[in-house]
Short mmCIF file of C-alpha atoms and ligand atoms in Angstrom, two decimals:
data_model
loop_
_atom_site.label_atom_id
_atom_site.label_comp_id
_atom_site.label_asym_id
_atom_site.label_seq_id
_atom_site.Cartn_x
_atom_site.Cartn_y
_atom_site.Cartn_z
CA MET L 1 84.51 73.37 123.07
CA ASN L 2 83.22 75.59 120.29
CA ASP L 3 86.74 76.58 119.47
CA PHE L 4 87.71 72.94 119.19
CA LEU L 5 84.72 72.19 116.97
CA GLY L 6 85.75 75.07 114.77
CA TYR L 7 89.22 73.61 114.36
CA VAL L 8 87.78 70.21 113.51
CA THR L 9 85.43 71.80 111.00
CA ARG L 10 88.35 73.47 109.32
CA SER L 11 90.67 70.47 109.26
CA THR L 12 88.03 67.96 108.13
CA GLY L 13 86.90 70.42 105.46
CA ILE L 14 90.41 70.63 104.09
CA VAL L 15 90.90 66.87 104.21
CA ALA L 16 87.51 66.27 102.55
CA THR L 17 88.40 68.64 99.74
CA LEU L 18 91.73 66.93 99.16
CA LEU L 19 90.05 63.52 99.24
CA MET L 20 87.50 64.63 96.66
CA LEU L 21 90.28 65.83 94.41
CA ALA L 22 92.17 62.55 94.89
CA SER L 23 89.07 60.46 94.24
CA LEU L 24 88.44 62.45 91.09
CA ALA L 25 91.99 61.82 89.92
CA TRP L 26 91.82 58.10 90.62
CA GLY L 27 88.42 57.77 88.94
CA LEU L 28 89.65 59.51 85.82
CA LEU L 29 92.81 57.44 85.67
CA PHE L 30 90.84 54.28 86.14
CA SER L 31 88.36 55.15 83.42
CA ALA L 32 91.14 55.90 81.00
CA ARG L 33 92.47 52.39 81.56
CA GLU L 34 92.00 51.22 78.01
CA THR L 35 94.89 53.36 76.87
CA GLY L 36 97.21 50.38 76.95
CA THR L 37 99.23 51.65 79.84
CA ARG L 38 100.44 49.38 82.57
CA LEU L 39 97.98 50.66 85.15
CA ARG L 40 96.57 48.07 87.50
CA PRO L 41 92.84 48.65 87.02
CA ALA L 42 91.63 46.81 90.09
CA TRP L 43 93.95 48.80 92.31
CA TRP L 44 92.94 52.17 90.86
CA LEU L 45 89.25 51.40 91.06
CA ASP L 46 89.43 50.05 94.57
CA LEU L 47 91.41 52.99 95.85
CA HIS L 48 89.07 55.31 93.97
CA LYS L 49 86.11 53.87 95.85
CA GLY L 50 87.99 54.01 99.12
CA LEU L 51 88.88 57.67 98.59
CA GLY L 52 85.31 58.51 97.60
CA GLY L 53 83.93 56.88 100.71
CA LEU L 54 86.47 58.63 102.89
CA ALA L 55 85.59 61.99 101.32
CA MET L 56 81.98 61.34 102.27
CA VAL L 57 82.94 60.44 105.84
CA PHE L 58 85.05 63.54 106.31
CA THR L 59 82.41 65.77 104.76
CA GLY L 60 79.97 64.23 107.22
CA ILE L 61 82.21 65.10 110.17
CA HIS L 62 82.69 68.57 108.68
CA LEU L 63 78.95 69.15 108.57
CA VAL L 64 78.29 67.76 112.02
CA THR L 65 80.98 69.85 113.67
CA ALA L 66 79.97 72.97 111.74
CA PHE L 67 76.42 72.43 112.93
CA ALA L 68 77.44 71.68 116.51
CA ASP L 69 79.61 74.79 116.76
CA THR L 70 77.11 77.21 118.24
CA ASP L 71 79.47 80.11 117.59
CA LEU L 72 78.60 79.76 113.95
CA GLY L 73 74.86 79.60 114.55
CA ILE L 74 74.32 77.18 111.69
CA SER L 75 70.83 75.79 111.50
CA LEU L 76 69.72 72.59 109.83
CA ALA L 77 68.35 74.72 107.05
CA THR L 78 71.79 76.22 106.50
CA VAL L 79 73.19 72.75 106.05
CA PHE L 80 70.54 71.42 103.72
CA VAL L 81 68.95 74.34 101.88
CA PRO L 82 71.05 76.29 99.38
CA GLY L 83 70.91 80.01 100.07
CA ALA L 84 69.44 79.65 103.55
CA ALA L 85 72.51 80.93 105.38
CA GLY L 86 72.06 84.31 107.00
CA TYR L 87 75.58 85.41 106.16
CA GLU L 88 78.17 84.44 103.58
CA SER L 89 75.23 82.95 101.81
CA THR L 90 76.93 82.21 98.50
CA ALA L 91 79.91 80.47 100.08
CA PHE L 92 77.57 78.27 102.10
CA THR L 93 75.46 77.55 99.05
CA TRP L 94 78.49 76.17 97.20
CA GLY L 95 79.21 73.95 100.17
CA VAL L 96 75.64 72.68 100.32
CA LEU L 97 75.56 71.97 96.58
CA ALA L 98 78.96 70.26 96.74
CA PHE L 99 77.64 68.14 99.56
CA TYR L 100 74.58 67.09 97.56
CA GLY L 101 76.74 66.36 94.53
CA LEU L 102 79.10 64.23 96.57
CA ALA L 103 76.27 62.39 98.28
CA ILE L 104 74.58 61.61 94.98
CA VAL L 105 77.83 60.42 93.42
CA VAL L 106 78.70 58.18 96.34
CA PHE L 107 75.29 56.74 97.10
CA SER L 108 74.40 56.13 93.47
CA SER L 109 77.53 54.01 93.13
CA TRP L 110 78.02 52.36 96.42
CA PRO L 111 74.93 50.23 96.84
CA LYS L 112 74.76 49.16 93.23
CA LEU L 113 71.02 49.53 93.19
CA LEU L 114 70.01 52.74 91.60
CA PHE L 115 71.19 52.50 88.03
CA ARG L 116 71.12 49.50 85.86
CA THR L 117 72.34 51.27 82.76
CA ARG L 118 75.96 52.20 82.68
CA ARG L 119 75.20 55.35 80.70
CA THR L 120 72.87 56.93 83.24
CA TRP L 121 75.12 55.90 86.07
CA ARG L 122 78.10 57.53 84.41
CA ALA L 123 76.17 60.70 83.63
CA VAL L 124 75.24 60.92 87.29
CA HIS L 125 78.73 59.98 88.39
CA LEU L 126 80.17 62.86 86.38
CA LEU L 127 78.40 65.18 88.82
CA SER L 128 81.57 64.57 90.78
CA VAL L 129 83.41 67.08 88.61
CA PRO L 130 81.23 70.14 89.29
CA ALA L 131 80.81 69.00 92.90
CA THR L 132 84.55 69.03 93.44
CA VAL L 133 84.86 72.43 91.81
CA LEU L 134 82.14 73.80 94.09
CA ALA L 135 83.81 72.27 97.14
CA CYS L 136 87.03 74.07 96.23
CA VAL L 137 85.22 77.38 95.74
CA HIS L 138 83.40 76.92 99.05
CA ALA L 139 86.65 76.14 100.82
CA TYR L 140 88.33 79.12 99.26
CA GLN L 141 85.57 81.56 100.16
CA LEU L 142 84.59 80.34 103.59
CA GLY L 143 87.77 78.97 105.02
CA SER L 144 89.39 80.77 107.92
CA ASP L 145 92.67 79.83 106.35
CA ALA L 146 91.70 80.80 102.86
CA GLY L 147 93.86 83.89 103.10
CA THR L 148 96.98 82.11 104.23
CA PRO L 149 99.63 81.36 101.63
CA ALA L 150 99.97 77.74 102.77
CA PHE L 151 96.30 77.05 102.16
CA ARG L 152 96.42 78.64 98.73
CA VAL L 153 99.53 76.75 97.73
CA VAL L 154 98.07 73.41 98.82
CA LEU L 155 94.77 74.06 97.07
CA VAL L 156 96.39 75.23 93.84
CA LEU L 157 98.85 72.33 93.83
CA ALA L 158 96.09 69.81 94.46
CA VAL L 159 93.93 71.25 91.69
CA ALA L 160 96.91 71.35 89.35
CA ALA L 161 97.68 67.71 90.13
CA VAL L 162 94.19 66.72 89.03
CA MET L 163 94.71 68.40 85.67
CA TYR L 164 96.92 65.52 84.54
CA PRO L 165 94.33 62.76 85.03
CA LEU L 166 91.71 65.07 83.58
CA ALA L 167 93.72 65.68 80.44
CA PHE L 168 94.58 62.00 80.31
CA ARG L 169 90.91 61.07 80.39
CA VAL L 170 89.81 63.75 77.93
CA ILE L 171 92.45 62.67 75.43
CA ASN L 172 91.27 59.11 75.97
CA VAL L 173 87.68 60.06 75.19
CA VAL L 174 88.71 62.01 72.13
CA ALA L 175 90.77 59.07 70.87
CA LYS L 176 87.85 56.72 71.41
CA THR L 177 85.32 58.86 69.59
CA ARG L 178 87.74 59.11 66.67
CA GLN L 179 87.89 55.35 66.55
CA ALA L 180 84.19 54.85 66.94
CA PRO L 181 83.08 55.26 63.28
CA THR L 182 85.51 52.64 62.06
CA ARG L 183 84.39 50.21 64.73
CA SER L 184 80.66 50.31 64.07
CA MET K 1 111.88 17.89 105.34
CA ILE K 2 108.10 18.24 105.46
CA PRO K 3 106.75 21.81 105.22
CA MET K 4 104.40 22.96 107.99
CA ASP K 5 101.56 23.80 105.64
CA THR K 6 101.41 20.51 103.87
CA GLU K 7 97.73 20.79 103.06
CA LEU K 8 98.26 24.09 101.25
CA ARG K 9 100.88 22.54 99.00
CA PRO K 10 99.03 19.47 97.89
CA ASN K 11 101.58 17.87 95.68
CA ALA K 12 105.19 18.62 95.21
CA SER K 13 105.11 17.31 91.70
CA ILE K 14 102.74 20.10 90.52
CA ASP K 15 104.24 22.86 88.47
CA PRO K 16 105.84 25.30 90.93
CA LEU K 17 103.98 28.27 89.42
CA MET K 18 100.66 26.55 89.96
CA GLN K 19 101.72 25.68 93.46
CA GLU K 20 102.47 29.26 94.21
CA ARG K 21 99.11 30.35 92.91
CA LEU K 22 97.26 27.76 94.96
CA ALA K 23 99.10 28.80 98.06
CA ARG K 24 98.20 32.39 97.42
CA LEU K 25 94.54 31.59 96.93
CA ALA K 26 94.49 29.59 100.10
CA GLU K 27 96.11 32.43 101.95
CA ARG K 28 93.52 34.86 100.65
CA ARG K 29 90.63 32.65 101.53
CA THR K 30 91.76 32.41 105.10
CA GLY K 31 92.01 36.18 105.19
CA GLY K 32 95.80 36.23 104.88
CA ALA K 33 97.98 37.42 107.70
CA GLY K 34 98.40 41.13 106.95
CA SER K 35 99.87 42.10 103.60
CA SER K 36 102.57 39.51 103.20
CA SER K 37 105.15 40.11 100.53
CA SER K 38 103.77 37.33 98.39
CA SER K 39 100.29 38.84 98.15
CA SER K 40 101.42 42.37 97.40
CA GLY K 41 103.89 41.13 94.83
CA SER K 42 101.26 39.02 93.21
CA ARG K 43 99.18 41.97 92.10
CA HIS K 44 101.77 42.90 89.56
CA THR K 45 101.90 39.51 87.96
CA THR K 46 98.38 38.18 88.27
CA ALA K 47 95.70 39.15 85.80
CA PRO K 48 92.73 40.90 87.49
CA SER K 49 90.40 38.14 86.37
CA ALA K 50 92.41 35.57 88.28
CA GLN K 51 91.92 37.61 91.45
CA ARG K 52 88.22 38.03 91.12
CA PRO K 53 86.96 35.26 93.38
CA ALA K 54 89.35 36.26 96.13
CA SER K 55 89.08 40.06 95.80
CA ARG K 56 85.47 39.91 96.78
CA LYS K 57 86.49 39.89 100.37
CA ARG K 58 89.82 41.50 100.06
CA HIS K 59 90.18 44.91 98.40
CA ALA K 60 92.63 45.16 95.57
CA ALA K 61 94.06 48.29 97.13
CA GLN K 62 93.75 47.21 100.74
CA GLY K 63 97.13 48.57 101.75
CA SER K 64 96.72 51.86 99.93
CA ARG K 65 93.22 52.25 101.31
CA THR K 66 94.47 51.77 104.83
CA ALA K 67 97.24 54.25 104.14
CA ALA K 68 94.67 56.74 102.81
CA VAL K 69 92.53 56.36 105.93
CA MET K 70 95.51 56.81 108.19
CA MET K 71 96.82 59.78 106.25
CA SER K 72 93.43 61.49 106.26
CA VAL K 73 92.90 60.98 109.96
CA GLY K 74 96.48 62.01 110.65
CA VAL K 75 96.27 65.16 108.54
CA ALA K 76 92.93 66.13 110.09
CA ALA K 77 94.24 65.61 113.61
CA GLY K 78 97.47 67.40 112.80
CA LEU K 79 95.67 70.38 111.29
CA THR K 80 93.28 70.54 114.23
CA GLY K 81 96.21 70.64 116.61
CA TYR K 82 98.02 73.15 114.48
CA PHE K 83 95.00 75.49 114.29
CA GLN K 84 94.60 75.24 118.03
CA ARG K 85 98.24 76.11 118.68
CA ALA K 86 98.27 78.91 116.12
CA ASP K 87 95.13 80.45 117.59
CA ALA K 88 96.44 80.12 121.12
CA ALA K 89 99.58 81.98 120.07
CA ALA K 90 97.53 84.70 118.37
CA ALA K 91 95.31 84.94 121.44
CA ALA K 92 98.35 85.38 123.65
CA ASP K 93 99.52 88.21 121.42
CA ALA K 94 96.11 89.86 121.52
CA ALA K 95 95.92 89.44 125.28
CA ALA K 96 99.29 91.10 125.68
CA ALA K 97 98.21 93.92 123.42
CA SER K 98 94.91 94.33 125.21
CA SER K 99 96.44 94.45 128.68
CA ALA K 100 98.78 97.12 127.41
CA THR K 101 95.81 99.05 126.04
CA ALA K 102 93.98 98.51 129.29
CA SER K 103 96.72 100.11 131.34
CA VAL K 104 96.81 103.05 128.96
CA ALA K 105 93.07 103.27 129.35
CA THR K 106 93.21 103.43 133.12
CA ALA K 107 95.90 106.02 133.01
CA SER K 108 94.00 108.19 130.60
CA THR K 109 90.53 107.86 132.08
CA ALA K 110 91.04 110.98 134.12
CA ALA K 111 92.20 112.81 131.04
CA THR K 112 89.27 111.65 128.97
CA THR K 113 86.85 114.33 130.11
CA ALA K 114 89.35 117.03 129.45
CA THR K 115 90.08 115.80 125.97
CA ALA K 116 86.42 115.37 125.30
CA THR K 117 85.80 118.98 126.18
CA GLN K 118 88.50 120.07 123.83
CA VAL K 119 87.03 118.05 121.05
CA LEU K 120 83.62 119.44 121.87
CA ALA K 121 85.00 122.94 121.42
CA THR K 122 86.53 122.05 118.08
CA SER K 123 83.43 120.36 116.82
CA THR K 124 81.00 123.11 117.78
CA ALA K 125 83.27 125.58 116.08
CA SER K 126 83.18 123.63 112.87
CA SER K 127 79.61 122.38 113.10
CA GLY K 128 77.91 122.38 109.78
CA SER K 129 80.49 120.45 107.84
CA SER K 130 80.11 117.07 109.44
CA GLY K 131 82.66 115.43 107.19
CA ALA K 132 85.36 117.74 108.42
CA THR K 133 84.21 117.24 111.97
CA ASP K 134 84.54 113.49 111.69
CA THR K 135 88.03 113.78 110.37
CA ALA K 136 88.96 116.24 113.06
CA VAL K 137 87.65 113.93 115.73
CA GLN K 138 89.36 110.97 114.22
CA THR K 139 92.65 112.81 114.19
CA ALA K 140 92.09 113.99 117.72
CA THR K 141 91.33 110.45 118.82
CA ASP K 142 94.32 108.99 117.10
CA ALA K 143 96.72 111.67 118.17
CA ALA K 144 95.72 111.68 121.79
CA ASN K 145 95.23 107.91 121.84
CA THR K 146 92.32 108.57 124.13
CA ASP K 147 89.34 106.42 124.70
CA ALA K 148 86.54 108.48 123.43
CA ALA K 149 85.63 111.42 121.28
CA ILE K 150 82.59 113.37 120.28
CA ALA K 151 81.63 114.34 116.80
CA SER K 152 79.02 116.92 117.64
CA ALA K 153 76.90 117.83 120.58
CA ALA K 154 73.94 120.05 121.13
CA THR K 155 70.85 119.72 123.27
CA VAL K 156 70.78 118.03 126.63
CA SER K 157 67.66 116.16 127.59
CA ALA K 158 66.11 114.52 130.60
CA THR K 159 67.85 111.23 129.93
CA GLY K 160 71.11 112.88 130.81
CA LEU K 161 72.53 112.26 127.35
CA ALA K 162 73.51 115.14 125.15
CA ASP K 163 72.59 114.85 121.50
CA GLY K 164 75.40 114.03 119.18
CA THR K 165 77.60 111.26 117.92
CA TYR K 166 79.99 109.64 120.35
CA THR K 167 82.80 107.23 119.67
CA GLY K 168 83.48 104.73 122.42
CA ALA K 169 86.79 103.36 123.59
CA THR K 170 88.42 100.55 121.68
CA ASP K 171 88.34 97.37 123.71
CA THR K 172 90.62 94.60 122.51
CA ASN K 173 89.82 91.03 123.40
CA LYS K 174 91.30 87.69 122.46
CA TRP K 175 89.99 87.97 118.90
CA GLY K 176 90.64 91.63 118.18
CA PRO K 177 89.42 95.19 118.75
CA VAL K 178 85.84 96.31 119.21
CA GLN K 179 84.79 99.94 118.98
CA VAL K 180 81.31 101.41 118.70
CA GLN K 181 79.85 104.77 117.89
CA ILE K 182 76.46 105.90 119.13
CA THR K 183 74.15 108.60 117.89
CA VAL K 184 71.98 110.35 120.46
CA SER K 185 69.01 112.34 119.27
CA GLY K 186 66.49 113.93 121.59
CA GLY K 187 68.33 112.28 124.46
CA VAL K 188 67.68 108.84 123.03
CA ILE K 189 70.25 106.49 121.53
CA THR K 190 68.97 106.21 117.99
CA ASP K 191 71.83 104.47 116.26
CA VAL K 192 74.82 102.30 117.07
CA THR K 193 77.57 101.62 114.57
CA ALA K 194 80.35 99.13 115.12
CA LEU K 195 83.41 100.96 113.89
CA GLN K 196 85.70 98.04 114.56
CA THR K 197 85.13 94.35 115.15
CA PRO K 198 87.60 91.47 115.01
CA SER K 199 88.18 90.75 111.36
CA ASP K 200 91.42 88.82 111.20
CA ASP K 201 89.80 85.54 110.38
CA GLY K 202 86.73 84.34 108.56
CA LYS K 203 85.16 82.85 111.61
CA SER K 204 85.24 86.13 113.54
CA VAL K 205 83.74 87.95 110.61
CA ARG K 206 80.92 85.43 110.40
CA ILE K 207 80.27 85.58 114.13
CA ASN K 208 80.22 89.35 114.18
CA ASN K 209 78.01 89.66 111.16
CA GLN K 210 75.54 87.72 113.20
CA ALA K 211 76.15 89.12 116.68
CA VAL K 212 76.47 92.85 116.02
CA PRO K 213 72.94 93.44 114.70
CA ILE K 214 71.57 91.65 117.77
CA LEU K 215 73.71 93.72 120.12
CA VAL K 216 72.65 96.90 118.37
CA SER K 217 68.95 96.15 118.63
CA GLU K 218 69.39 95.19 122.26
CA THR K 219 71.11 98.50 122.90
CA LEU K 220 68.37 100.50 121.22
CA ALA K 221 65.79 98.68 123.35
CA ALA K 222 67.68 98.94 126.65
CA GLN K 223 69.07 102.45 126.07
CA SER K 224 72.11 101.38 128.10
CA ALA K 225 75.01 99.00 128.09
CA ASP K 226 73.08 96.66 130.33
CA ILE K 227 72.30 94.10 127.66
CA ASP K 228 72.25 90.35 127.29
CA SER K 229 75.20 88.49 125.91
CA VAL K 230 74.82 86.98 122.47
CA SER K 231 75.50 83.29 122.86
CA GLY K 232 78.52 82.20 120.93
CA ALA K 233 79.84 85.74 120.79
CA THR K 234 80.75 86.29 124.42
CA TYR K 235 84.01 88.04 123.79
CA THR K 236 82.49 90.38 121.27
CA THR K 237 79.57 91.12 123.62
CA ASP K 238 81.85 91.98 126.51
CA SER K 239 84.04 94.28 124.46
CA TYR K 240 81.00 95.83 122.83
CA LYS K 241 79.58 96.65 126.26
CA VAL K 242 82.83 98.24 127.41
CA SER K 243 83.03 100.41 124.31
CA LEU K 244 79.34 101.25 124.45
CA GLN K 245 79.55 102.22 128.12
CA SER K 246 82.41 104.59 127.40
CA ALA K 247 80.44 106.22 124.59
CA ILE K 248 77.41 106.61 126.87
CA ASP K 249 79.64 108.03 129.61
CA LEU K 250 80.88 110.52 127.12
CA ALA K 251 77.36 111.55 126.17
CA LYS K 252 76.61 112.03 129.88
CA ALA K 253 79.79 113.97 130.49
CA THR K 254 78.96 116.20 127.58
CA ALA K 255 75.50 116.82 128.97
CA GLN K 256 76.95 117.78 132.33
CA GLN K 257 79.48 119.98 130.65
CA ALA K 258 76.76 121.77 128.74
CA ALA K 259 74.63 122.15 131.86
CA ALA K 260 77.47 123.68 133.83
C1 HEM O 301 82.47 55.57 97.05
C2 HEM O 301 81.78 55.75 96.05
C3 HEM O 301 82.24 55.63 94.61
C4 HEM O 301 82.20 54.52 93.83
C5 HEM O 301 81.71 53.15 94.22
C6 HEM O 301 82.71 54.89 92.55
C7 HEM O 301 82.82 54.04 91.47
C8 HEM O 301 83.35 54.37 90.26
C9 HEM O 301 83.52 53.46 89.17
C10 HEM O 301 83.13 51.99 89.17
C11 HEM O 301 84.07 54.15 88.15
C12 HEM O 301 84.49 53.60 86.82
C13 HEM O 301 83.57 53.92 85.72
C14 HEM O 301 84.09 53.26 84.47
O1 HEM O 301 84.96 53.82 83.84
O2 HEM O 301 83.61 52.21 84.16
C15 HEM O 301 84.24 55.52 88.58
C16 HEM O 301 84.73 56.53 87.80
C17 HEM O 301 84.85 57.83 88.22
N1 HEM O 301 84.58 58.32 89.48
FE1 HEM O 301 83.80 57.27 91.00
N2 HEM O 301 83.05 56.22 92.55
C18 HEM O 301 82.78 56.71 93.81
C19 HEM O 301 82.98 57.98 94.26
C20 HEM O 301 83.50 59.01 93.50
C21 HEM O 301 83.79 60.33 93.98
C22 HEM O 301 83.58 60.79 95.42
C23 HEM O 301 84.29 61.04 92.93
C24 HEM O 301 84.78 62.46 92.85
C25 HEM O 301 84.64 63.38 93.68
C26 HEM O 301 84.28 60.18 91.79
C27 HEM O 301 84.70 60.53 90.54
C28 HEM O 301 84.83 59.67 89.48
C29 HEM O 301 85.26 60.06 88.16
C30 HEM O 301 85.61 61.48 87.73
C31 HEM O 301 85.27 58.92 87.37
C32 HEM O 301 85.63 58.83 85.91
C33 HEM O 301 84.40 58.87 85.11
C34 HEM O 301 84.71 58.93 83.65
O3 HEM O 301 85.75 59.48 83.29
O4 HEM O 301 83.89 58.46 82.85
N3 HEM O 301 83.80 58.96 92.17
N4 HEM O 301 83.79 55.63 89.88
C1 HEM O 302 76.25 71.59 103.84
C2 HEM O 302 77.37 71.89 103.41
C3 HEM O 302 78.50 72.59 104.13
C4 HEM O 302 78.48 73.48 105.18
C5 HEM O 302 77.28 74.00 105.95
C6 HEM O 302 79.84 73.86 105.46
C7 HEM O 302 80.24 74.74 106.42
C8 HEM O 302 81.50 75.23 106.55
C9 HEM O 302 81.91 76.21 107.52
C10 HEM O 302 81.03 76.83 108.55
C11 HEM O 302 83.21 76.46 107.33
C12 HEM O 302 84.06 77.42 108.10
C13 HEM O 302 84.73 76.73 109.23
C14 HEM O 302 85.55 77.71 110.03
O1 HEM O 302 86.24 78.53 109.46
O2 HEM O 302 85.50 77.64 111.26
C15 HEM O 302 83.65 75.64 106.24
C16 HEM O 302 84.92 75.62 105.74
C17 HEM O 302 85.38 74.69 104.84
N1 HEM O 302 84.62 73.72 104.20
FE1 HEM O 302 82.64 73.45 104.40
N2 HEM O 302 80.65 73.19 104.60
C18 HEM O 302 79.87 72.40 103.77
C19 HEM O 302 80.30 71.55 102.78
C20 HEM O 302 81.61 71.33 102.46
C21 HEM O 302 82.08 70.35 101.51
C22 HEM O 302 81.20 69.40 100.70
C23 HEM O 302 83.43 70.44 101.50
C24 HEM O 302 84.42 69.65 100.70
C25 HEM O 302 84.36 68.40 100.47
C26 HEM O 302 83.83 71.49 102.41
C27 HEM O 302 85.12 71.90 102.64
C28 HEM O 302 85.47 72.96 103.42
C29 HEM O 302 86.80 73.48 103.56
C30 HEM O 302 88.06 72.95 102.87
C31 HEM O 302 86.74 74.57 104.43
C32 HEM O 302 87.89 75.47 104.81
C33 HEM O 302 88.36 75.23 106.19
C34 HEM O 302 89.31 76.32 106.58
O3 HEM O 302 90.41 76.36 106.04
O4 HEM O 302 88.96 77.14 107.41
N3 HEM O 302 82.69 72.01 102.99
N4 HEM O 302 82.58 74.90 105.78
#
C-alpha cells in the first residue's frame, strides 16, 4: 500500500507541476490579449481557470498521499510548516511554499470575494510565478525520478514552453507602458 | 415540411443569421446536447459579449477543460502504473542479485572464520596506521568476496566481544545493499556505521536517512541484533539486522580466537 501511495505521490506531483506551468502559460496569454491577435479571450481565460483548479486538486492529492505514505514519515508539520522536515528540509520547504503560493493564487481568485481592487488582486495573483518556480525546484530536488533523463527532458521542455507566453506578456507590458504617457 | 423543433425557429421569415443565433441560444439554455458542431463552431464567429448570458452556465472552454481533466487523470494513472512496473522490474533484478549473493554467502560461511583470522593477522601486524589497515581490510574483503572483515582487534572482555572495528556482511534486499560496521570498545558496541544503504532512488535515501539513526540507537541500547523494526523501513531493518549479526559474530569469533 505504501508503495502504491508513493507512486501516486510521484505521478500526481508531476501532473500538478505540469498543470501549474500550463495554467501560467494560459494566464499570461490571456492577459496579453489586447495585443490585437486573434486569440479567443473567453476560451483562454476559462481554460486558465480550469487548469488552475486542476493543479490545486492534483497538489491536494499529492499532499494527501505523501502524508498517508508512512514510509516517508511525513507529519502534518512537514506539510504545513516550511523547514519542519527532518530530512531533505530545503526540498520540502520549496514544496510547502509552492503549495501556499498556489493555494493563495487559486483561492483569492476563485470565490471572487477577497479583492475588490484589480491591482491588489493582480499583485497577489502574480505570486503564481514564484510559486511555479518553487514547485519545479521542489520536484527537481525531491523527485525519485529527478535523476532520470525522461523527467529532466519533460521538465525542461515544459519550462521552455512557458517562456513564449512569458515573453509575449512581458513585451505586452512594455508596449503598454510606452503608450501610457501619450494616453493620459 | 415542418421541422421538429418548430418552437426554436419561431419564424421562417426572420433573417437566417438571426435564426441561427436564436437556435444556438435556445440550445445553450437547455444545456445543449454535448458539444454539437454548431456550438463549437460558433465560438469563432460570435463576439464574447454575445455569449455572456449563456456562458454563465456553460464554460467557454468546456471541451478543452474536459480534455485537460481527462489528460491529467490519464497521465497520473499512466505514470503510477509505469512507476509500479518499473519498480517491480528493478525489484526482480535486485531479488535475483540477492539470491545469488545469498548462495555465495552460505557457501563461504565456513570460510569466513578462516579469512577473518587472516585479516586479523594482517591488521595486528600493521596496527598503528589505521588508514592503511582500513584499506587493507577493504581490499581483503573485496578480493575474497567474503562476508565480514575486521579492522583491528585487541582486548577480549566479558561480553564475549573483542575490541575492534568489524564490518558486517552485505545483505541485499529488494531496494539495494545494506552493510554495517560496528566498533567495539571495552567489550561494548560503541558505534555503528552504515557503510551501505539503498541509494538508487530518492525515496530510499529519505527512508534510510530516517531509519538508520533509529536502528543505530536501538543497537547501542540492545547491544545485539535483537532490535525492533522501524516501521516503514522493514526491508532496511531486516538487512541491517543480518549485516549487524554477522559483524557481531565476527567480534565473537575474534574473541574466541584470541582466547584460544
Ligand atoms: C482557479 C483559479 C484561478 C483563477 C480564477 C484565475 C483567474 C485569472 C484571471 C481572471 C486572470 C486575468 C487577469 C487579467 O489579465 O485581467 C488571470 C491571469 C493570470 N493567472 Fe490566473 N487564475 C487562477 C489560477 C492561476 C494559477 C494556478 C496560476 C499559475 C500557477 C495562474 C497564473 C496566472 C497568470 C500568470 C496570469 C497573468 C497575470 C498577468 O500577466 O497580469 N492563475 N488569472
Ligand atoms: C506541502 C507541500 C509538499 C509536500 C510535503 C510534498 C512532498 C513530496 C514528496 C514526499 C515527494 C517525493 C515522492 C516520492 O518520491 O515518493 C514529492 C515529489 C514531488 N512533488 Fe511534492 N510536495 C509538496 C508540494 C508540491 C507541489 C506544490 C508540487 C507542484 C505543484 C509538487 C510536485 C512534486 C513533484 C513533481 C514531485 C516529483 C515526483 C517524482 O518524480 O518522484 N509538490 N513531493
